[in-house]
mmCIF file of C-alpha atoms in Angstrom:
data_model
loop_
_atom_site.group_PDB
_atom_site.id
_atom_site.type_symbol
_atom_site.label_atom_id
_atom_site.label_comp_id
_atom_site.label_asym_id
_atom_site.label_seq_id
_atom_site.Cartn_x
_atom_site.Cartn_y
_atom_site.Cartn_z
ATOM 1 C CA UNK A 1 -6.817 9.119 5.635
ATOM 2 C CA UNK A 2 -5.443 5.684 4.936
ATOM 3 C CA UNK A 3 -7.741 2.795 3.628
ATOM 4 C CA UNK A 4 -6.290 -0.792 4.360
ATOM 5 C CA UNK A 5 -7.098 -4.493 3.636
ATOM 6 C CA UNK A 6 -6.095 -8.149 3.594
ATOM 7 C CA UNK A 7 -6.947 -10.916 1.020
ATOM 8 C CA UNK A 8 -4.876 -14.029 1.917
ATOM 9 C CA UNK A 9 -1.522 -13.518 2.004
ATOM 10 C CA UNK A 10 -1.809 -9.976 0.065
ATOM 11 C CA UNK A 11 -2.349 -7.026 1.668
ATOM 12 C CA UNK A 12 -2.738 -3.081 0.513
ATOM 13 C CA UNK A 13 -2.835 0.501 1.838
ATOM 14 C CA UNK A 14 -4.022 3.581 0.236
ATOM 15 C CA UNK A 15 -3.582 7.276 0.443
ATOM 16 C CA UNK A 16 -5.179 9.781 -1.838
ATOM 17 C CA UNK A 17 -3.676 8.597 -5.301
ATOM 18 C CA UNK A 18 -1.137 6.108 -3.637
ATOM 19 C CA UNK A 19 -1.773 2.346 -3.205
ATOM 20 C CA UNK A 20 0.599 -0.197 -2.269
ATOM 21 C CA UNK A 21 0.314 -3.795 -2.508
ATOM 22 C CA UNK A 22 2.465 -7.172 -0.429
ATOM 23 C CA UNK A 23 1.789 -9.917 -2.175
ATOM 24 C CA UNK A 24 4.823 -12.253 -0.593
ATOM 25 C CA UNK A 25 7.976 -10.735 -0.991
ATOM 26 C CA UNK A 26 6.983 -8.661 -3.955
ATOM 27 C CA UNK A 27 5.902 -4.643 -2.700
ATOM 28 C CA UNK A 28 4.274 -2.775 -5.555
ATOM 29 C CA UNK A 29 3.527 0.648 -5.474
ATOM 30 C CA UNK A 30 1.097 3.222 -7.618
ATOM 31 C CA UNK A 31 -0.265 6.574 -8.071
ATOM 32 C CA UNK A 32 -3.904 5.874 -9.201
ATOM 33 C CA UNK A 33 -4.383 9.085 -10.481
ATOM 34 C CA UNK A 34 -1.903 8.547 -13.134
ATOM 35 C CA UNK A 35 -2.714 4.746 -13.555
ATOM 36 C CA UNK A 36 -5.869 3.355 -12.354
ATOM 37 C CA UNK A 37 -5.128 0.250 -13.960
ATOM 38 C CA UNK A 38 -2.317 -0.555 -11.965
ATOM 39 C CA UNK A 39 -0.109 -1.525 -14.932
ATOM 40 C CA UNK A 40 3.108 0.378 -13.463
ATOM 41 C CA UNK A 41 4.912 -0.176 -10.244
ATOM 42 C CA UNK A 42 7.108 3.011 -9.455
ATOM 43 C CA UNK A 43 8.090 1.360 -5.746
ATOM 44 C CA UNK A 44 11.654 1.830 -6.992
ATOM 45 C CA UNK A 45 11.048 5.264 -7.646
ATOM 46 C CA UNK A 46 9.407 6.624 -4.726
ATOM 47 C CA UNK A 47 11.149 4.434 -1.554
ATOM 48 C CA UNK A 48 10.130 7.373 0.837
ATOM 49 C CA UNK A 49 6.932 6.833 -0.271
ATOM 50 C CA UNK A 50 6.817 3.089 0.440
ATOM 51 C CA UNK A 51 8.289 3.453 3.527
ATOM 52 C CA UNK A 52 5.475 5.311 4.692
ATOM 53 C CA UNK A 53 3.048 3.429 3.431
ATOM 54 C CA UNK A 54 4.762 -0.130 4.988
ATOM 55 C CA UNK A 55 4.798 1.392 8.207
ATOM 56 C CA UNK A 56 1.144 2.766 7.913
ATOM 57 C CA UNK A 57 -0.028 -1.067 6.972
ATOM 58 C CA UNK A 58 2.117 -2.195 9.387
ATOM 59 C CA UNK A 59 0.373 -0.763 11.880
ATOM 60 C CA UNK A 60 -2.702 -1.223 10.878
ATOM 61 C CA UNK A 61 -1.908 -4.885 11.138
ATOM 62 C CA UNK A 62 -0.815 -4.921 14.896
ATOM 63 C CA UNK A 63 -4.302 -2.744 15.950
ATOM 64 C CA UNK A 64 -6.262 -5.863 14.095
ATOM 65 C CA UNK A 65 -4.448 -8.420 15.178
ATOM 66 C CA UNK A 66 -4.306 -7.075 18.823
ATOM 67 C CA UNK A 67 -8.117 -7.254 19.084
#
């Protein structure tokens, strides 16, 4: 189950551990289980990972914005 939201311009999606965050051009990425601070982006390190979770939040965006 996914868990989305929107402040602004930033946006985030999360999955079990995994939480991304837009904030302009920059995409962050984290596994909260390993770092609930959010101190380390691994978004280089897990692109298959991001993918999914752009294309979740994208989607999410269209059903909000559609209504």
């Amino acid at each position: 189950r996914y868990l989305f939201w929107r402040i602004g311009q930033a946006k985030a999606a999360r999955r079990g551990p995994w939480k991304i965050v837009v904030e302009a051009d920059n995409v962050m990425l984290f596994n909260l289980d390993n770092d609930i601070g959010e101190e380390h982006d691994i978004a280089d390190q897990q692109p298959e990972r991001v993918k999914e979770l752009l294309s979740a939040l994208s989607a999410w965006e269209q059903d909000v914005d559609n209504r």
